[in-house]
mmCIF file of C-alpha atoms and ligand atoms in Angstrom:
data_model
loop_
_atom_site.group_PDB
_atom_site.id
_atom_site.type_symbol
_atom_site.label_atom_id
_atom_site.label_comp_id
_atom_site.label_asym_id
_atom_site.label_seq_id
_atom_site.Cartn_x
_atom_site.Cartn_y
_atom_site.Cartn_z
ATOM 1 C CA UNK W 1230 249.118 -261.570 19.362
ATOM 2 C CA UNK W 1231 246.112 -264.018 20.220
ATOM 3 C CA UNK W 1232 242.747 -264.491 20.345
ATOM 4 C CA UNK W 1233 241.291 -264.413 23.204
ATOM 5 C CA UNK W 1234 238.021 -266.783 24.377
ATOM 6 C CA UNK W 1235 234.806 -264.492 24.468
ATOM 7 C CA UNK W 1236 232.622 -265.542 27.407
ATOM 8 C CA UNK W 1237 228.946 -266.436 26.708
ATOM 9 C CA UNK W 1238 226.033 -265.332 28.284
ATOM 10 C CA UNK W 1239 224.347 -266.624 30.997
ATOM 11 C CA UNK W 1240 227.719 -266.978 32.154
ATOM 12 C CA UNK W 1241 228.192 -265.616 35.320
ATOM 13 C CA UNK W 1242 231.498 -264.014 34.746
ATOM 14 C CA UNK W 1243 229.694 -261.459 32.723
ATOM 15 C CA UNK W 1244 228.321 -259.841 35.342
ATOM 16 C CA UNK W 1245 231.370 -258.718 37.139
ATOM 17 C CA UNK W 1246 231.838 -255.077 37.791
ATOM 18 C CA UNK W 1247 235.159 -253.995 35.900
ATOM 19 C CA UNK W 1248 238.378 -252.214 38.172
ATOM 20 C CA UNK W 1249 239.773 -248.943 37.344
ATOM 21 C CA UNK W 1250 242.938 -249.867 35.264
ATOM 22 C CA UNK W 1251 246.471 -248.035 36.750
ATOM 23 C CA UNK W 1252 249.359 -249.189 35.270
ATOM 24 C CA UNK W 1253 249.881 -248.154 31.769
ATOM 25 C CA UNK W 1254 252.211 -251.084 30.818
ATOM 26 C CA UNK W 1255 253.540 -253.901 28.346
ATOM 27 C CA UNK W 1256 251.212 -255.954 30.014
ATOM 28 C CA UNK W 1257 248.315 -253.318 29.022
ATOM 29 C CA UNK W 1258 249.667 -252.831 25.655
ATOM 30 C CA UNK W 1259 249.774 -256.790 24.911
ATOM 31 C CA UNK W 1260 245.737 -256.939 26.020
ATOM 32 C CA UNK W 1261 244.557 -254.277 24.240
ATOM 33 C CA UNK W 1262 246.368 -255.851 20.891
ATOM 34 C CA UNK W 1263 244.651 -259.054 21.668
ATOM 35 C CA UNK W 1264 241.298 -257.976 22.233
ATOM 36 C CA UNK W 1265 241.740 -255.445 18.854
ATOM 37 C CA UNK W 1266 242.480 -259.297 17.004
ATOM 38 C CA UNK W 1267 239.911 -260.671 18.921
ATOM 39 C CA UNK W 1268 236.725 -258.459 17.972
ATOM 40 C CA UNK W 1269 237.936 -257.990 14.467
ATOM 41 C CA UNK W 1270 238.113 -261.790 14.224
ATOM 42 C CA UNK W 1271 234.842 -262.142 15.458
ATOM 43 C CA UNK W 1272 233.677 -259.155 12.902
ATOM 44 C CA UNK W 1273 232.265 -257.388 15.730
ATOM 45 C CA UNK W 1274 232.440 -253.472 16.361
ATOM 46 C CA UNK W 1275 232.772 -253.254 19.904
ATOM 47 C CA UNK W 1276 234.512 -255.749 22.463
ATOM 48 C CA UNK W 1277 235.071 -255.228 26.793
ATOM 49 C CA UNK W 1278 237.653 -256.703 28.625
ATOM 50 C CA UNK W 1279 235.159 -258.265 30.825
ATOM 51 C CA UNK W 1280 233.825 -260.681 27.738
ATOM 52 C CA UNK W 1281 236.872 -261.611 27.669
ATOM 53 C CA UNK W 1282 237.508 -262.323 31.538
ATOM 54 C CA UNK W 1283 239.311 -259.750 32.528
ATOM 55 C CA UNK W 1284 237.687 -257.368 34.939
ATOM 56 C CA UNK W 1285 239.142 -254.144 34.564
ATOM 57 C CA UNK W 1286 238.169 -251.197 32.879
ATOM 58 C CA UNK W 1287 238.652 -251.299 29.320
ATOM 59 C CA UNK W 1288 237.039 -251.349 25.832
ATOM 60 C CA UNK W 1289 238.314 -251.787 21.684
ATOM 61 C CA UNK W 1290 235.663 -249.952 19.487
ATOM 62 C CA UNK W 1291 236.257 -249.970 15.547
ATOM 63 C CA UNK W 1292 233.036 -248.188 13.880
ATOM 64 C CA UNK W 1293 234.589 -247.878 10.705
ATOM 65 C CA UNK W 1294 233.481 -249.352 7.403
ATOM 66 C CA UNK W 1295 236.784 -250.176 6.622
ATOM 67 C CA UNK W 1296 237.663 -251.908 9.689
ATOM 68 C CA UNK W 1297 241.090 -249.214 9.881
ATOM 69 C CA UNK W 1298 239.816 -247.350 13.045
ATOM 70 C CA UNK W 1299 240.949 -248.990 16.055
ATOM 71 C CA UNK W 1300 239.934 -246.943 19.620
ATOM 72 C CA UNK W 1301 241.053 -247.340 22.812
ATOM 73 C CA UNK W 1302 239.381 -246.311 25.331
ATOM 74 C CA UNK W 1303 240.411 -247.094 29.021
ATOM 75 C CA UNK W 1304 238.322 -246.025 32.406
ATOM 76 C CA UNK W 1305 236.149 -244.738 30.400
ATOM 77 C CA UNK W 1306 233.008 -242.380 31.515
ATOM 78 C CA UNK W 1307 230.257 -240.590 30.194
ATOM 79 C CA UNK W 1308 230.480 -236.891 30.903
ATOM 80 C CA UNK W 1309 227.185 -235.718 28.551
ATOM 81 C CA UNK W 1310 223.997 -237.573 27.661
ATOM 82 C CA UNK W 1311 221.847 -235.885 25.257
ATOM 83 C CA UNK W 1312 218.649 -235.432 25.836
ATOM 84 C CA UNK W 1313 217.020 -237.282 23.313
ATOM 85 C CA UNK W 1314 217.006 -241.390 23.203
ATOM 86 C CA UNK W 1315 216.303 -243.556 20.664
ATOM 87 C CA UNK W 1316 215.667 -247.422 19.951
ATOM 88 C CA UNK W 1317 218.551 -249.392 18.556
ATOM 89 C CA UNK W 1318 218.558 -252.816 16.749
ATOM 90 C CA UNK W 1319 221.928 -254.475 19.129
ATOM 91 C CA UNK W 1320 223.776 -257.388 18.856
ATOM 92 C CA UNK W 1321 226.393 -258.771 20.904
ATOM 93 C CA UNK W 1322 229.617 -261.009 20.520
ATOM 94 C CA UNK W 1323 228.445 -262.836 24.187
ATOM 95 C CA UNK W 1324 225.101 -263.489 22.373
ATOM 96 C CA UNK W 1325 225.551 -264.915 19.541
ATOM 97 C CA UNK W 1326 222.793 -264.687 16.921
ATOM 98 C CA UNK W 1327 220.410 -262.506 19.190
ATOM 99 C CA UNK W 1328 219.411 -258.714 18.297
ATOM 100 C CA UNK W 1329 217.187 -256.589 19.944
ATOM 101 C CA UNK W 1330 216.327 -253.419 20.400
ATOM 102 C CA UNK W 1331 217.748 -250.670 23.192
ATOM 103 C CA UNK W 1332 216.560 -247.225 24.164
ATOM 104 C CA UNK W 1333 220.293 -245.320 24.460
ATOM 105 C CA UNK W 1334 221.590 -241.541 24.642
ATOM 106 C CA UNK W 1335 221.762 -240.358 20.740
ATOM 107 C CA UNK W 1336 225.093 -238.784 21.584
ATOM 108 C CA UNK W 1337 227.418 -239.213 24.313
ATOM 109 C CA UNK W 1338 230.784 -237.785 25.745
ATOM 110 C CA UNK W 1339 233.182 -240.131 26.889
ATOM 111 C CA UNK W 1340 236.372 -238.962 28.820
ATOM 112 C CA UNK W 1341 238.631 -241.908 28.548
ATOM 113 C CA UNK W 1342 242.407 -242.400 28.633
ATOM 114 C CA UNK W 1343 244.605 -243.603 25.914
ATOM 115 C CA UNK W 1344 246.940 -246.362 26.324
ATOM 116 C CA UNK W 1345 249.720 -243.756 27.372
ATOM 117 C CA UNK W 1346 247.412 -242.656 29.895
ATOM 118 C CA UNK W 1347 246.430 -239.567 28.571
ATOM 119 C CA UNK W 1348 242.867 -238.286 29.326
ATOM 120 C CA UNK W 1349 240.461 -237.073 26.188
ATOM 121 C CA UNK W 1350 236.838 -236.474 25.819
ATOM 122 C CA UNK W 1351 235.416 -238.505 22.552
ATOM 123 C CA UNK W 1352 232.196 -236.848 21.368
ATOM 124 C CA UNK W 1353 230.305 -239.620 19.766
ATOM 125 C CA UNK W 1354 226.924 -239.798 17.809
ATOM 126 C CA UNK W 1355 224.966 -242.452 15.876
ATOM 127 C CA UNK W 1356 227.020 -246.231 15.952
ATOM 128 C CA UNK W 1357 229.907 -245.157 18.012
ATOM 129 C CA UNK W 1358 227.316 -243.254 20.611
ATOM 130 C CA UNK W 1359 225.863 -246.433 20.862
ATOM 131 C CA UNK W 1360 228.778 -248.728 21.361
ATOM 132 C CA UNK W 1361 230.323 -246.935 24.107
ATOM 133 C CA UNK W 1362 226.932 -247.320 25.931
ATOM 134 C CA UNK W 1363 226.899 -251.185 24.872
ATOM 135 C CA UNK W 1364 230.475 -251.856 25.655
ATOM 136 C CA UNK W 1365 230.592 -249.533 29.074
ATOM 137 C CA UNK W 1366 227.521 -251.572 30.382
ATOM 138 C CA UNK W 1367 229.573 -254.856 29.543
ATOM 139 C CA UNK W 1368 231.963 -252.930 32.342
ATOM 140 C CA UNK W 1369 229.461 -253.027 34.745
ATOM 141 C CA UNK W 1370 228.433 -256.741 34.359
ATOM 142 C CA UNK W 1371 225.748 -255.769 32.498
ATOM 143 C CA UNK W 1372 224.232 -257.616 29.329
ATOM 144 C CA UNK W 1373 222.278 -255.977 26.792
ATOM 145 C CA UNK W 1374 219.425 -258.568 27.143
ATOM 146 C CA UNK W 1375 218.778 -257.416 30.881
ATOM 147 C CA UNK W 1376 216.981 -254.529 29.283
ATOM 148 C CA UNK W 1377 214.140 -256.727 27.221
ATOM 149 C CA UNK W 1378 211.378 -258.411 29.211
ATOM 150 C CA UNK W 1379 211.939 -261.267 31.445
ATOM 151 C CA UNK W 1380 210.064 -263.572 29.082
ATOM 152 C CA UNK W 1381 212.054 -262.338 26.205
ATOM 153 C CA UNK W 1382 215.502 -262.608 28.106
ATOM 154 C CA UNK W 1383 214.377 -266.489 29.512
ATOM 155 C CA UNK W 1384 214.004 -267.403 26.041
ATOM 156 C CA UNK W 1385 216.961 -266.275 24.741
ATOM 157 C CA UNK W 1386 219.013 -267.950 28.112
ATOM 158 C CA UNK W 1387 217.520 -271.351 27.146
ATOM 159 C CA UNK W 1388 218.315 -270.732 23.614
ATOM 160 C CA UNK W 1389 222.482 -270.065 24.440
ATOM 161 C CA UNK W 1390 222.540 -273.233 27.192
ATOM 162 C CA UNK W 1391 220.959 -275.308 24.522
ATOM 163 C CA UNK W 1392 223.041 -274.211 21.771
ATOM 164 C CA UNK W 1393 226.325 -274.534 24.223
ATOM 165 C CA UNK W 1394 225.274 -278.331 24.840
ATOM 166 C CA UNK W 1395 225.132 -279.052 21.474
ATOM 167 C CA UNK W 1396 228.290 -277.424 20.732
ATOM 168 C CA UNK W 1397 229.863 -279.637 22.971
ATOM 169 C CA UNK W 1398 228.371 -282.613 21.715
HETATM 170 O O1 K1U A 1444 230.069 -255.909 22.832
HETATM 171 C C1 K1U A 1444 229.941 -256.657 21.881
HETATM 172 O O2 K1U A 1444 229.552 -257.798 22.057
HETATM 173 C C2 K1U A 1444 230.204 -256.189 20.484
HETATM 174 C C3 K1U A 1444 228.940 -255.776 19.767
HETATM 175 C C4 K1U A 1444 228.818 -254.273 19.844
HETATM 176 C C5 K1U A 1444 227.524 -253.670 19.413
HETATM 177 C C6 K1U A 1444 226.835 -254.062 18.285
HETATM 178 C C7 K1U A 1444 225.666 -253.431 17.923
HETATM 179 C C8 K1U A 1444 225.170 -252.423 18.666
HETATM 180 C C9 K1U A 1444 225.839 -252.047 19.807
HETATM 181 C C10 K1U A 1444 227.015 -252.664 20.162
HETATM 182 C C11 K1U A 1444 229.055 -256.234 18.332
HETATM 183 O O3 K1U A 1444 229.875 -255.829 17.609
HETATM 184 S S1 K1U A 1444 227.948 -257.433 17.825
HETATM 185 C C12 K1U A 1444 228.281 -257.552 16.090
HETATM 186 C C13 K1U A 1444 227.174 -257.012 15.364
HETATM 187 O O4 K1U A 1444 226.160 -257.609 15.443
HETATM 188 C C14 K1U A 1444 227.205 -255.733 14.650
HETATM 189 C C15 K1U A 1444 228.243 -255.403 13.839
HETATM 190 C C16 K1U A 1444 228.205 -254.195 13.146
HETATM 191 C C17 K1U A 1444 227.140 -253.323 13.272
HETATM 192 C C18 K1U A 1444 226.097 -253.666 14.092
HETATM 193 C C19 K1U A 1444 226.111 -254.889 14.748
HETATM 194 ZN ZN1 ZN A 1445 228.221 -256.997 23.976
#
C-alpha cells in the first residue's frame, strides 16, 4: 500500500470531471487500498480519486468514530434528495485549514457499485449524507469553496498559494 499525494486547491487538476470506472480489477483494488491509507492518514472522512489525480469515478468514505468503517463507493449517483437542506460547517483535505459552511440535501440515496461491481443503493443521513455530496462534487471538479462568495473564495486562494510558497521555501 501507499500514500498517495493529495492535490491542493487552486490547482487546476481539481477541476476535472471524473470517468465512469469499467474494469473491476487488481488495478482497481490496489487504488482503492491506497486512497483508504491515504484519507485515514490524513484523518480525514471522505477522500475522491480526483484529489488524488486520478479522474475516474470513485470515492473512500469512513464516518465512523472508530475509524473501522471503510466504504466504497464507485460511479456513484444520487437517486433521492430530500426535501429539506441544511447548512454544514465543511472542511476539506485539498484545503487545508479552511471550513465553511454548505447548504446540502439532509439525506441522500446513493446507488453505487462495490468493488466487485455490484450495484446497491446507500441511504445516508446526517455526516455520511453530507460526504457523499462533498466527495461526489470533488467528481465533478468541483471544490467546496466555489459555493462561498467570490470575496470569500479569493481570500482563501491567496491564503493556499501563499502557504504553498512557503512550504517550499
Ligand atoms: O473530501 C475531502 O477533502 C475530505 C473531507 C470530507 C468532508 C469533511 C467535512 C464535511 C464534508 C466532507 C474531510 O474529511 S476534511 C477533514 C475534516 O475536516 C473533518 C473530519 C471529520 C469530521 C468533519 C470534518
Ligand atoms: Zn474535499
Amino acid at each position: 500500500m501507499a500514500l498517495l499525494p493529495i492535490l491542493c486547491y487552486p490547482d487546476p487538476k481539481l477541476h476535472t470531471v471524473a470517468k465512469p470506472i469499467t474494469a473491476f480489477d487488481d488495478r482497481l483494488k490496489i487504488l482503492v487500498a491506497d486512497m483508504l491509507e491515504t484519507m485515514y492518514d490524513a484523518k480525514g472522512i471522505g477522500l475522491a480519486a480526483t484529489q488524488v489525480d486520478v479522474h475516474e469515478r470513485l470515492i473512500v468514505i469512513d464516518v465512523s468514530e472508530e475509524r473501522d468503517q471503510p466504504m466504497v463507493l464507485i460511479n456513484p449517483e444520487l437517486v433521492w434528495t430530500s426535501p429539506a437542506t441544511h447548512l454544514n460547517e465543511e472542511g476539506c483535505l485539498s484545503v487545508p485549514g479552511i471550513y465553511d459552511g454548505v447548504e446540502r440535501f439532509d439525506a441522500v440515496h446513493c446507488k453505487a457499485q462495490d468493488l466487485s461491481g455490484q450495484a446497491r443503493v446507500i441511504e445516508a443521513d446526517a455526516l455520511l449524507a453530507v460526504c457523499i455530496q462533498h466527495e461526489m462534487d470533488h467528481l465533478l471538479g468541483k471544490v467546496f469553496v466555489e459555493y462561498l462568495s467570490p470575496l470569500k473564495r479569493n481570500r482563501i486562494k491567496s491564503k493556499m498559494i501563499k502557504a504553498r510558497r512557503e512550504d517550499a521555501r
